[in-house]
Each structure stands twice: as C-alpha cells, then as structure tokens.
C-alpha cells in the first residue's frame, strides 16, 4: 500500500472542512471554488487536482461519511442495539458540523436521501422477519420504518444542538429498537 503525502491529506482535509463551513453559512449553489480555496487557504488548482468541481467535492465528502458508517456497521452489528448506537452517536458528535450542515442544508438534500437508503439496507439485514413478533410484517416496510425513525431522531438531536449526550441517545434509541426488532 502506498503512502499518501501528508501535505495532500492536509490540503484535502482543509478543502472538505472549508466546504462544510461555507455550507453552514450560505446555500451550496452560492458557494464558488474561489470561496472554498480562500477558506481552505489553498490554490484553486489544488482543488481541481483532487475534485472535478464543487459537486464532485460534495459527493466525495458525502460518500466518505457513508463509507465510514458502513465500516462502523461492520463491527457494530455484532453488538447489542445500545452499544452499536453509542458508536454511531459518538461518530455523529465528532462530526457535528458535517451532520448539522448536511441535515439542515437545502443545498445537499442528497445526503439525507443517501443516509436513509444506507440505513434502510442495514436495518433490513438486521431484521429477523421469522421471529414470532414479526410474523406477517414485510422486511422492506420494517427497514424503511426503522431507517426513517433513525434518520429522524439523528436529525432532531443534531438540529437541537445535541441536548443529550451520546450515551443517553444510544440507550434511548437502543431500547426503542429492541422493542421493534
């Protein structure tokens, strides 16, 4: 595996941070590459070296977080609901600016859609449709219900400024999920 130059990583992180900060201040459509380069303190050419345009940058940023959640899910699915949720809520807390911006932004509705699609697929894989209490329920409907509920509670928690710590959220949501699944 080849090592990536730390300067490249530092530039990419500055660019990603800049676009998130700018999106928290104004609509994505109003953001220019010059705005991003000024905020990140990099040359415009540096941005174009890594991204085709601001839409590619946003898409890659969203994909990076979806992939990170996929990785979390790989080991969290072996945990009980409360412990698994704690890993997620701590991740949301660490990445508050990203999630608050993406869930509140009118310029990035694709994030909410992709987040929901990811969760629906993950929940469908976790649901045991053969359990007595789930008899007669449809796997697609259960996955959609659980995914929508989870996105909704994360959105509420983030937009309210995280009024409860991650462990409280994980415990409460875990209890609710245990009742459903």
GROMACS .gro file of N, CA, C and O in nm, residues 5-131:
model
  508
    5UNK      N    1   0.110   1.140   0.062
    5UNK     CA    2   0.183   1.254   0.116
    5UNK      C    3   0.095   1.328   0.217
    5UNK      O    4  -0.021   1.359   0.189
    6UNK      N    5   0.150   1.357   0.334
    6UNK     CA    6   0.074   1.426   0.439
    6UNK      C    7   0.026   1.564   0.395
    6UNK      O    8  -0.078   1.610   0.439
    7UNK      N    9   0.100   1.628   0.308
    7UNK     CA   10   0.058   1.759   0.257
    7UNK      C   11  -0.070   1.747   0.176
    7UNK      O   12  -0.158   1.834   0.183
    8UNK      N   13  -0.080   1.639   0.099
    8UNK     CA   14  -0.202   1.616   0.021
    8UNK      C   15  -0.320   1.593   0.114
    8UNK      O   16  -0.428   1.651   0.095
    9UNK      N   17  -0.301   1.509   0.215
    9UNK     CA   18  -0.408   1.482   0.311
    9UNK      C   19  -0.449   1.609   0.383
    9UNK      O   20  -0.569   1.634   0.403
   10UNK      N   21  -0.350   1.690   0.420
   10UNK     CA   22  -0.379   1.815   0.490
   10UNK      C   23  -0.459   1.910   0.400
   10UNK      O   24  -0.555   1.972   0.445
   11UNK      N   25  -0.422   1.918   0.274
   11UNK     CA   26  -0.496   2.003   0.179
   11UNK      C   27  -0.638   1.952   0.161
   11UNK      O   28  -0.734   2.031   0.162
   12UNK      N   29  -0.654   1.822   0.143
   12UNK     CA   30  -0.788   1.765   0.124
   12UNK      C   31  -0.875   1.789   0.246
   12UNK      O   32  -0.993   1.822   0.232
   13UNK      N   33  -0.819   1.772   0.365
   13UNK     CA   34  -0.896   1.797   0.488
   13UNK      C   35  -0.937   1.944   0.497
   13UNK      O   36  -1.050   1.975   0.535
   14UNK      N   37  -0.846   2.034   0.462
   14UNK     CA   38  -0.877   2.177   0.466
   14UNK      C   39  -0.987   2.211   0.366
   14UNK      O   40  -1.077   2.291   0.396
   15UNK      N   41  -0.983   2.150   0.250
   15UNK     CA   42  -1.084   2.174   0.146
   15UNK      C   43  -1.220   2.123   0.194
   15UNK      O   44  -1.322   2.193   0.183
   16UNK      N   45  -1.224   2.002   0.249
   16UNK     CA   46  -1.351   1.944   0.297
   16UNK      C   47  -1.408   2.027   0.412
   16UNK      O   48  -1.528   2.055   0.415
   17UNK      N   49  -1.321   2.068   0.503
   17UNK     CA   50  -1.366   2.149   0.616
   17UNK      C   51  -1.421   2.283   0.565
   17UNK      O   52  -1.524   2.332   0.612
   18UNK      N   53  -1.353   2.340   0.468
   18UNK     CA   54  -1.396   2.470   0.413
   18UNK      C   55  -1.534   2.461   0.350
   18UNK      O   56  -1.618   2.549   0.375
   19UNK      N   57  -1.559   2.358   0.273
   19UNK     CA   58  -1.690   2.349   0.207
   19UNK      C   59  -1.801   2.326   0.310
   19UNK      O   60  -1.910   2.383   0.299
   20UNK      N   61  -1.774   2.250   0.414
   20UNK     CA   62  -1.875   2.230   0.518
   20UNK      C   63  -1.903   2.361   0.592
   20UNK      O   64  -2.019   2.397   0.614
   21UNK      N   65  -1.797   2.432   0.628
   21UNK     CA   66  -1.814   2.560   0.696
   21UNK      C   67  -1.893   2.657   0.609
   21UNK      O   68  -1.984   2.726   0.658
   22UNK      N   69  -1.858   2.663   0.482
   22UNK     CA   70  -1.928   2.754   0.391
   22UNK      C   71  -2.076   2.716   0.376
   22UNK      O   72  -2.163   2.803   0.372
   23UNK      N   73  -2.102   2.587   0.371
   23UNK     CA   74  -2.241   2.542   0.360
   23UNK      C   75  -2.322   2.573   0.485
   23UNK      O   76  -2.445   2.586   0.478
   24UNK      N   77  -2.255   2.585   0.597
   24UNK     CA   78  -2.327   2.622   0.720
   24UNK      C   79  -2.360   2.772   0.721
   24UNK      O   80  -2.443   2.816   0.798
   25UNK      N   81  -2.295   2.847   0.631
   25UNK     CA   82  -2.314   2.991   0.624
   25UNK      C   83  -2.404   3.036   0.508
   25UNK      O   84  -2.472   3.137   0.518
   26UNK      N   85  -2.397   2.960   0.397
   26UNK     CA   86  -2.477   3.000   0.280
   26UNK      C   87  -2.514   2.880   0.196
   26UNK      O   88  -2.459   2.771   0.213
   27UNK      N   89  -2.604   2.901   0.104
   27UNK     CA   90  -2.652   2.795   0.017
   27UNK      C   91  -2.539   2.741  -0.070
   27UNK      O   92  -2.456   2.818  -0.119
   28UNK      N   93  -2.538   2.611  -0.090
   28UNK     CA   94  -2.434   2.546  -0.169
   28UNK      C   95  -2.423   2.606  -0.309
   28UNK      O   96  -2.312   2.624  -0.360
   29UNK      N   97  -2.535   2.640  -0.371
   29UNK     CA   98  -2.533   2.698  -0.506
   29UNK      C   99  -2.457   2.830  -0.510
   29UNK      O  100  -2.402   2.867  -0.614
   30UNK      N  101  -2.454   2.902  -0.398
   30UNK     CA  102  -2.386   3.032  -0.393
   30UNK      C  103  -2.236   3.019  -0.364
   30UNK      O  104  -2.162   3.117  -0.376
   31UNK      N  105  -2.192   2.900  -0.330
   31UNK     CA  106  -2.050   2.879  -0.298
   31UNK      C  107  -1.971   2.859  -0.427
   31UNK      O  108  -2.012   2.783  -0.514
   32UNK      N  109  -1.858   2.927  -0.435
   32UNK     CA  110  -1.772   2.915  -0.553
   32UNK      C  111  -1.644   2.840  -0.514
   32UNK      O  112  -1.611   2.829  -0.395
   33UNK      N  113  -1.573   2.794  -0.615
   33UNK     CA  114  -1.443   2.731  -0.591
   33UNK      C  115  -1.348   2.832  -0.527
   33UNK      O  116  -1.270   2.798  -0.438
   34UNK      N  117  -1.360   2.959  -0.567
   34UNK     CA  118  -1.276   3.064  -0.505
   34UNK      C  119  -1.308   3.075  -0.356
   34UNK      O  120  -1.215   3.088  -0.275
   35UNK      N  121  -1.436   3.070  -0.319
   35UNK     CA  122  -1.473   3.074  -0.177
   35UNK      C  123  -1.406   2.959  -0.101
   35UNK      O  124  -1.350   2.978   0.007
   36UNK      N  125  -1.412   2.841  -0.161
   36UNK     CA  126  -1.355   2.722  -0.097
   36UNK      C  127  -1.203   2.735  -0.086
   36UNK      O  128  -1.146   2.710   0.020
   37UNK      N  129  -1.140   2.778  -0.195
   37UNK     CA  130  -0.993   2.790  -0.193
   37UNK      C  131  -0.948   2.897  -0.093
   37UNK      O  132  -0.850   2.877  -0.021
   38UNK      N  133  -1.021   3.008  -0.086
   38UNK     CA  134  -0.987   3.113   0.011
   38UNK      C  135  -1.001   3.060   0.154
   38UNK      O  136  -0.913   3.082   0.237
   39UNK      N  137  -1.111   2.992   0.182
   39UNK     CA  138  -1.136   2.941   0.318
   39UNK      C  139  -1.035   2.833   0.356
   39UNK      O  140  -0.990   2.827   0.469
   40UNK      N  141  -1.001   2.748   0.260
   40UNK     CA  142  -0.908   2.638   0.287
   40UNK      C  143  -0.762   2.683   0.282
   40UNK      O  144  -0.673   2.607   0.318
   41UNK      N  145  -0.742   2.804   0.233
   41UNK     CA  146  -0.606   2.858   0.216
   41UNK      C  147  -0.522   2.769   0.123
   41UNK      O  148  -0.408   2.737   0.152
   42UNK      N  149  -0.585   2.732   0.012
   42UNK     CA  150  -0.516   2.657  -0.093
   42UNK      C  151  -0.545   2.725  -0.227
   42UNK      O  152  -0.642   2.801  -0.240
   43UNK      N  153  -0.464   2.695  -0.324
   43UNK     CA  154  -0.485   2.750  -0.459
   43UNK      C  155  -0.603   2.677  -0.524
   43UNK      O  156  -0.627   2.559  -0.496
   44UNK      N  157  -0.673   2.746  -0.610
   44UNK     CA  158  -0.786   2.684  -0.682
   44UNK      C  159  -0.742   2.557  -0.756
   44UNK      O  160  -0.815   2.459  -0.762
   45UNK      N  161  -0.622   2.561  -0.811
   45UNK     CA  162  -0.570   2.445  -0.885
   45UNK      C  163  -0.559   2.323  -0.795
   45UNK      O  164  -0.575   2.209  -0.842
   46UNK      N  165  -0.533   2.344  -0.668
   46UNK     CA  166  -0.524   2.232  -0.573
   46UNK      C  167  -0.660   2.163  -0.560
   46UNK      O  168  -0.668   2.041  -0.555
   47UNK      N  169  -0.764   2.242  -0.559
   47UNK     CA  170  -0.899   2.183  -0.552
   47UNK      C  171  -0.926   2.101  -0.677
   47UNK      O  172  -0.971   1.986  -0.670
   48UNK      N  173  -0.894   2.159  -0.793
   48UNK     CA  174  -0.918   2.089  -0.919
   48UNK      C  175  -0.827   1.968  -0.938
   48UNK      O  176  -0.858   1.878  -1.016
   49UNK      N  177  -0.718   1.964  -0.865
   49UNK     CA  178  -0.630   1.848  -0.869
   49UNK      C  179  -0.699   1.726  -0.807
   49UNK      O  180  -0.678   1.614  -0.850
   50UNK      N  181  -0.784   1.751  -0.707
   50UNK     CA  182  -0.849   1.643  -0.634
   50UNK      C  183  -0.997   1.623  -0.670
   50UNK      O  184  -1.050   1.513  -0.651
   51UNK      N  185  -1.062   1.727  -0.721
   51UNK     CA  186  -1.206   1.721  -0.746
   51UNK      C  187  -1.237   1.787  -0.881
   51UNK      O  188  -1.178   1.889  -0.915
   52UNK      N  189  -1.334   1.730  -0.950
   52UNK     CA  190  -1.372   1.786  -1.081
   52UNK      C  191  -1.437   1.923  -1.066
   52UNK      O  192  -1.415   2.013  -1.146
   53UNK      N  193  -1.519   1.938  -0.962
   53UNK     CA  194  -1.587   2.064  -0.934
   53UNK      C  195  -1.643   2.057  -0.792
   53UNK      O  196  -1.619   1.960  -0.720
   54UNK      N  197  -1.719   2.157  -0.753
   54UNK     CA  198  -1.770   2.159  -0.616
   54UNK      C  199  -1.872   2.047  -0.592
   54UNK      O  200  -1.885   1.998  -0.480
   55UNK      N  201  -1.941   2.004  -0.697
   55UNK     CA  202  -2.038   1.895  -0.683
   55UNK      C  203  -1.966   1.762  -0.659
   55UNK      O  204  -2.011   1.680  -0.580
   56UNK      N  205  -1.855   1.743  -0.727
   56UNK     CA  206  -1.773   1.624  -0.706
   56UNK      C  207  -1.717   1.625  -0.564
   56UNK      O  208  -1.714   1.521  -0.496
   57UNK      N  209  -1.674   1.740  -0.518
   57UNK     CA  210  -1.623   1.754  -0.381
   57UNK      C  211  -1.731   1.715  -0.280
   57UNK      O  212  -1.707   1.635  -0.190
   58UNK      N  213  -1.850   1.769  -0.298
   58UNK     CA  214  -1.961   1.738  -0.207
   58UNK      C  215  -1.996   1.590  -0.213
   58UNK      O  216  -2.014   1.525  -0.108
   59UNK      N  217  -2.001   1.535  -0.332
   59UNK     CA  218  -2.034   1.394  -0.349
   59UNK      C  219  -1.930   1.305  -0.279
   59UNK      O  220  -1.966   1.210  -0.209
   60UNK      N  221  -1.804   1.337  -0.296
   60UNK     CA  222  -1.697   1.257  -0.233
   60UNK      C  223  -1.700   1.272  -0.081
   60UNK      O  224  -1.673   1.176  -0.009
   61UNK      N  225  -1.733   1.389  -0.033
   61UNK     CA  226  -1.743   1.413   0.110
   61UNK      C  227  -1.858   1.330   0.170
   61UNK      O  228  -1.841   1.263   0.273
   62UNK      N  229  -1.971   1.330   0.103
   62UNK     CA  230  -2.086   1.251   0.149
   62UNK      C  231  -2.051   1.103   0.145
   62UNK      O  232  -2.076   1.029   0.241
   63UNK      N  233  -1.991   1.059   0.035
   63UNK     CA  234  -1.955   0.918   0.021
   63UNK      C  235  -1.856   0.875   0.129
   63UNK      O  236  -1.864   0.763   0.180
   64UNK      N  237  -1.766   0.963   0.164
   64UNK     CA  238  -1.668   0.933   0.269
   64UNK      C  239  -1.739   0.902   0.402
   64UNK      O  240  -1.705   0.806   0.472
   65UNK      N  241  -1.840   0.982   0.435
   65UNK     CA  242  -1.913   0.959   0.561
   65UNK      C  243  -2.002   0.835   0.553
   65UNK      O  244  -2.012   0.761   0.652
   66UNK      N  245  -2.062   0.810   0.440
   66UNK     CA  246  -2.143   0.688   0.424
   66UNK      C  247  -2.052   0.566   0.438
   66UNK      O  248  -2.087   0.468   0.507
   67UNK      N  249  -1.935   0.570   0.377
   67UNK     CA  250  -1.840   0.458   0.389
   67UNK      C  251  -1.793   0.440   0.532
   67UNK      O  252  -1.776   0.326   0.578
   68UNK      N  253  -1.770   0.550   0.601
   68UNK     CA  254  -1.729   0.541   0.743
   68UNK      C  255  -1.840   0.475   0.825
   68UNK      O  256  -1.812   0.390   0.910
   69UNK      N  257  -1.964   0.509   0.797
   69UNK     CA  258  -2.076   0.446   0.869
   69UNK      C  259  -2.087   0.298   0.833
   69UNK      O  260  -2.122   0.215   0.917
   70UNK      N  261  -2.056   0.264   0.709
   70UNK     CA  262  -2.054   0.123   0.668
   70UNK      C  263  -1.950   0.045   0.749
   70UNK      O  264  -1.975  -0.065   0.795
   71UNK      N  265  -1.833   0.105   0.765
   71UNK     CA  266  -1.727   0.042   0.844
   71UNK      C  267  -1.770   0.028   0.990
   71UNK      O  268  -1.744  -0.075   1.052
   72UNK      N  269  -1.832   0.130   1.044
   72UNK     CA  270  -1.883   0.122   1.181
   72UNK      C  271  -1.982   0.006   1.192
   72UNK      O  272  -1.977  -0.073   1.286
   73UNK      N  273  -2.069  -0.004   1.095
   73UNK     CA  274  -2.172  -0.107   1.099
   73UNK      C  275  -2.114  -0.248   1.094
   73UNK      O  276  -2.170  -0.340   1.151
   74UNK      N  277  -2.000  -0.264   1.026
   74UNK     CA  278  -1.939  -0.397   1.015
   74UNK      C  279  -1.906  -0.455   1.152
   74UNK      O  280  -1.921  -0.574   1.173
   75UNK      N  281  -1.859  -0.372   1.243
   75UNK     CA  282  -1.830  -0.427   1.376
   75UNK      C  283  -1.944  -0.399   1.475
   75UNK      O  284  -1.962  -0.473   1.570
   76UNK      N  285  -2.023  -0.297   1.452
   76UNK     CA  286  -2.132  -0.264   1.546
   76UNK      C  287  -2.247  -0.364   1.537
   76UNK      O  288  -2.320  -0.382   1.633
   77UNK      N  289  -2.261  -0.431   1.423
   77UNK     CA  290  -2.373  -0.525   1.409
   77UNK      C  291  -2.357  -0.647   1.500
   77UNK      O  292  -2.454  -0.718   1.524
   78UNK      N  293  -2.238  -0.668   1.553
   78UNK     CA  294  -2.216  -0.777   1.649
   78UNK      C  295  -2.247  -0.735   1.793
   78UNK      O  296  -2.239  -0.816   1.884
   79UNK      N  297  -2.280  -0.608   1.812
   79UNK     CA  298  -2.309  -0.555   1.945
   79UNK      C  299  -2.460  -0.552   1.968
   79UNK      O  300  -2.537  -0.566   1.873
   80UNK      N  301  -2.500  -0.529   2.093
   80UNK     CA  302  -2.643  -0.508   2.115
   80UNK      C  303  -2.678  -0.368   2.064
   80UNK      O  304  -2.590  -0.287   2.035
   81UNK      N  305  -2.808  -0.339   2.053
   81UNK     CA  306  -2.852  -0.214   1.992
   81UNK      C  307  -2.796  -0.092   2.064
   81UNK      O  308  -2.758   0.006   2.001
   82UNK      N  309  -2.790  -0.097   2.195
   82UNK     CA  310  -2.746   0.022   2.270
   82UNK      C  311  -2.598   0.050   2.247
   82UNK      O  312  -2.560   0.164   2.222
   83UNK      N  313  -2.516  -0.054   2.252
   83UNK     CA  314  -2.371  -0.034   2.229
   83UNK      C  315  -2.344   0.010   2.085
   83UNK      O  316  -2.260   0.096   2.060
   84UNK      N  317  -2.416  -0.051   1.991
   84UNK     CA  318  -2.399  -0.014   1.850
   84UNK      C  319  -2.439   0.132   1.827
   84UNK      O  320  -2.369   0.206   1.757
   85UNK      N  321  -2.549   0.172   1.888
   85UNK     CA  322  -2.594   0.310   1.873
   85UNK      C  323  -2.495   0.408   1.936
   85UNK      O  324  -2.479   0.519   1.887
   86UNK      N  325  -2.430   0.367   2.044
   86UNK     CA  326  -2.332   0.455   2.107
   86UNK      C  327  -2.218   0.487   2.010
   86UNK      O  328  -2.176   0.602   1.998
   87UNK      N  329  -2.173   0.386   1.937
   87UNK     CA  330  -2.067   0.407   1.838
   87UNK      C  331  -2.113   0.510   1.734
   87UNK      O  332  -2.040   0.602   1.698
   88UNK      N  333  -2.237   0.494   1.688
   88UNK     CA  334  -2.291   0.588   1.588
   88UNK      C  335  -2.306   0.729   1.646
   88UNK      O  336  -2.265   0.827   1.584
   89UNK      N  337  -2.370   0.741   1.763
   89UNK     CA  338  -2.392   0.874   1.819
   89UNK      C  339  -2.261   0.945   1.854
   89UNK      O  340  -2.251   1.067   1.840
   90UNK      N  341  -2.160   0.872   1.894
   90UNK     CA  342  -2.029   0.933   1.915
   90UNK      C  343  -1.970   0.981   1.782
   90UNK      O  344  -1.907   1.086   1.776
   91UNK      N  345  -1.993   0.904   1.677
   91UNK     CA  346  -1.946   0.945   1.543
   91UNK      C  347  -2.019   1.074   1.499
   91UNK      O  348  -1.957   1.167   1.449
   92UNK      N  349  -2.151   1.077   1.521
   92UNK     CA  350  -2.227   1.197   1.485
   92UNK      C  351  -2.178   1.318   1.566
   92UNK      O  352  -2.167   1.428   1.511
   93UNK      N  353  -2.148   1.297   1.691
   93UNK     CA  354  -2.100   1.406   1.776
   93UNK      C  355  -1.964   1.457   1.726
   93UNK      O  356  -1.942   1.578   1.716
   94UNK      N  357  -1.872   1.365   1.695
   94UNK     CA  358  -1.740   1.404   1.645
   94UNK      C  359  -1.750   1.480   1.513
   94UNK      O  360  -1.664   1.561   1.481
   95UNK      N  361  -1.851   1.449   1.437
   95UNK     CA  362  -1.869   1.510   1.305
   95UNK      C  363  -1.991   1.601   1.303
   95UNK      O  364  -2.063   1.608   1.203
   96UNK      N  365  -2.013   1.671   1.413
   96UNK     CA  366  -2.132   1.755   1.428
   96UNK      C  367  -2.148   1.856   1.315
   96UNK      O  368  -2.257   1.871   1.260
   97UNK      N  369  -2.042   1.926   1.280
   97UNK     CA  370  -2.053   2.029   1.177
   97UNK      C  371  -2.101   1.969   1.045
   97UNK      O  372  -2.189   2.023   0.979
   98UNK      N  373  -2.045   1.853   1.008
   98UNK     CA  374  -2.087   1.788   0.885
   98UNK      C  375  -2.235   1.752   0.891
   98UNK      O  376  -2.312   1.787   0.802
   99UNK      N  377  -2.276   1.680   0.995
   99UNK     CA  378  -2.415   1.632   1.002
   99UNK      C  379  -2.513   1.747   1.019
   99UNK      O  380  -2.620   1.746   0.960
  100UNK      N  381  -2.478   1.848   1.098
  100UNK     CA  382  -2.570   1.960   1.116
  100UNK      C  383  -2.587   2.035   0.985
  100UNK      O  384  -2.697   2.077   0.950
  101UNK      N  385  -2.478   2.049   0.912
  101UNK     CA  386  -2.485   2.119   0.784
  101UNK      C  387  -2.562   2.037   0.680
  101UNK      O  388  -2.649   2.090   0.611
  102UNK      N  389  -2.532   1.910   0.672
  102UNK     CA  390  -2.596   1.826   0.570
  102UNK      C  391  -2.745   1.804   0.598
  102UNK      O  392  -2.825   1.801   0.506
  103UNK      N  393  -2.781   1.790   0.722
  103UNK     CA  394  -2.921   1.765   0.755
  103UNK      C  395  -3.005   1.893   0.753
  103UNK      O  396  -3.125   1.887   0.736
  104UNK      N  397  -2.940   2.008   0.769
  104UNK     CA  398  -3.013   2.134   0.769
  104UNK      C  399  -3.006   2.205   0.633
  104UNK      O  400  -3.084   2.293   0.605
  105UNK      N  401  -2.913   2.162   0.549
  105UNK     CA  402  -2.887   2.233   0.424
  105UNK      C  403  -2.988   2.199   0.315
  105UNK      O  404  -3.017   2.084   0.288
  106UNK      N  405  -3.038   2.304   0.254
  106UNK     CA  406  -3.126   2.286   0.138
  106UNK      C  407  -3.043   2.253   0.014
  106UNK      O  408  -3.093   2.205  -0.085
  107UNK      N  409  -2.912   2.281   0.021
  107UNK     CA  410  -2.824   2.259  -0.093
  107UNK      C  411  -2.772   2.117  -0.103
  107UNK      O  412  -2.707   2.082  -0.201
  108UNK      N  413  -2.799   2.034  -0.001
  108UNK     CA  414  -2.747   1.898  -0.004
  108UNK      C  415  -2.854   1.796   0.038
  108UNK      O  416  -2.830   1.713   0.124
  109UNK      N  417  -2.971   1.801  -0.025
  109UNK     CA  418  -3.075   1.704   0.012
  109UNK      C  419  -3.034   1.561  -0.024
  109UNK      O  420  -3.088   1.466   0.031
  110UNK      N  421  -2.936   1.548  -0.112
  110UNK     CA  422  -2.891   1.414  -0.150
  110UNK      C  423  -2.829   1.341  -0.032
  110UNK      O  424  -2.835   1.219  -0.025
  111UNK      N  425  -2.773   1.415   0.065
  111UNK     CA  426  -2.714   1.347   0.180
  111UNK      C  427  -2.822   1.275   0.260
  111UNK      O  428  -2.806   1.158   0.295
  112UNK      N  429  -2.930   1.343   0.291
  112UNK     CA  430  -3.036   1.281   0.371
  112UNK      C  431  -3.088   1.157   0.300
  112UNK      O  432  -3.110   1.053   0.362
  113UNK      N  433  -3.107   1.165   0.170
  113UNK     CA  434  -3.155   1.052   0.091
  113UNK      C  435  -3.056   0.936   0.098
  113UNK      O  436  -3.095   0.822   0.120
  114UNK      N  437  -2.929   0.965   0.080
  114UNK     CA  438  -2.827   0.858   0.083
  114UNK      C  439  -2.812   0.799   0.222
  114UNK      O  440  -2.792   0.679   0.238
  115UNK      N  441  -2.820   0.883   0.323
  115UNK     CA  442  -2.814   0.839   0.462
  115UNK      C  443  -2.931   0.743   0.489
  115UNK      O  444  -2.912   0.634   0.545
  116UNK      N  445  -3.050   0.782   0.448
  116UNK     CA  446  -3.169   0.699   0.468
  116UNK      C  447  -3.158   0.568   0.391
  116UNK      O  448  -3.186   0.460   0.447
  117UNK      N  449  -3.117   0.572   0.266
  117UNK     CA  450  -3.102   0.449   0.187
  117UNK      C  451  -3.002   0.354   0.252
  117UNK      O  452  -3.024   0.234   0.258
  118UNK      N  453  -2.891   0.409   0.300
  118UNK     CA  454  -2.791   0.328   0.369
  118UNK      C  455  -2.852   0.259   0.490
  118UNK      O  456  -2.837   0.138   0.510
  119UNK      N  457  -2.923   0.335   0.573
  119UNK     CA  458  -2.981   0.279   0.695
  119UNK      C  459  -3.089   0.175   0.665
  119UNK      O  460  -3.096   0.072   0.733
  120UNK      N  461  -3.171   0.200   0.566
  120UNK     CA  462  -3.277   0.103   0.531
  120UNK      C  463  -3.214  -0.031   0.496
  120UNK      O  464  -3.257  -0.136   0.545
  121UNK      N  465  -3.111  -0.028   0.414
  121UNK     CA  466  -3.044  -0.153   0.376
  121UNK      C  467  -2.982  -0.222   0.497
  121UNK      O  468  -2.989  -0.344   0.511
  122UNK      N  469  -2.919  -0.144   0.583
  122UNK     CA  470  -2.856  -0.202   0.702
  122UNK      C  471  -2.960  -0.261   0.796
  122UNK      O  472  -2.941  -0.370   0.851
  123UNK      N  473  -3.070  -0.191   0.817
  123UNK     CA  474  -3.175  -0.243   0.906
  123UNK      C  475  -3.242  -0.366   0.848
  123UNK      O  476  -3.275  -0.460   0.922
  124UNK      N  477  -3.263  -0.366   0.718
  124UNK     CA  478  -3.325  -0.485   0.656
  124UNK      C  479  -3.239  -0.609   0.681
  124UNK      O  480  -3.290  -0.718   0.701
  125UNK      N  481  -3.108  -0.591   0.682
  125UNK     CA  482  -3.017  -0.703   0.706
  125UNK      C  483  -3.023  -0.749   0.852
  125UNK      O  484  -2.994  -0.864   0.882
  126UNK      N  485  -3.061  -0.659   0.943
  126UNK     CA  486  -3.065  -0.690   1.086
  126UNK      C  487  -3.200  -0.748   1.131
  126UNK      O  488  -3.207  -0.814   1.233
  127UNK      N  489  -3.304  -0.718   1.058
  127UNK     CA  490  -3.439  -0.759   1.098
  127UNK      C  491  -3.455  -0.909   1.082
  127UNK      O  492  -3.423  -0.965   0.977
  128UNK      N  493  -3.506  -0.973   1.187
  128UNK     CA  494  -3.537  -1.116   1.179
  128UNK      C  495  -3.687  -1.128   1.155
  128UNK      O  496  -3.768  -1.124   1.247
  129UNK      N  497  -3.722  -1.144   1.031
  129UNK     CA  498  -3.862  -1.149   0.989
  129UNK      C  499  -3.930  -1.279   1.036
  129UNK      O  500  -4.051  -1.287   1.042
  130UNK      N  501  -3.849  -1.378   1.075
  130UNK     CA  502  -3.905  -1.507   1.116
  130UNK      C  503  -3.941  -1.512   1.264
  130UNK      O  504  -3.999  -1.611   1.309
  131UNK      N  505  -3.907  -1.409   1.340
  131UNK     CA  506  -3.946  -1.407   1.481
  131UNK      C  507  -4.096  -1.397   1.492
  131UNK      O  508  -4.162  -1.334   1.410
   0.00000   0.00000   0.00000
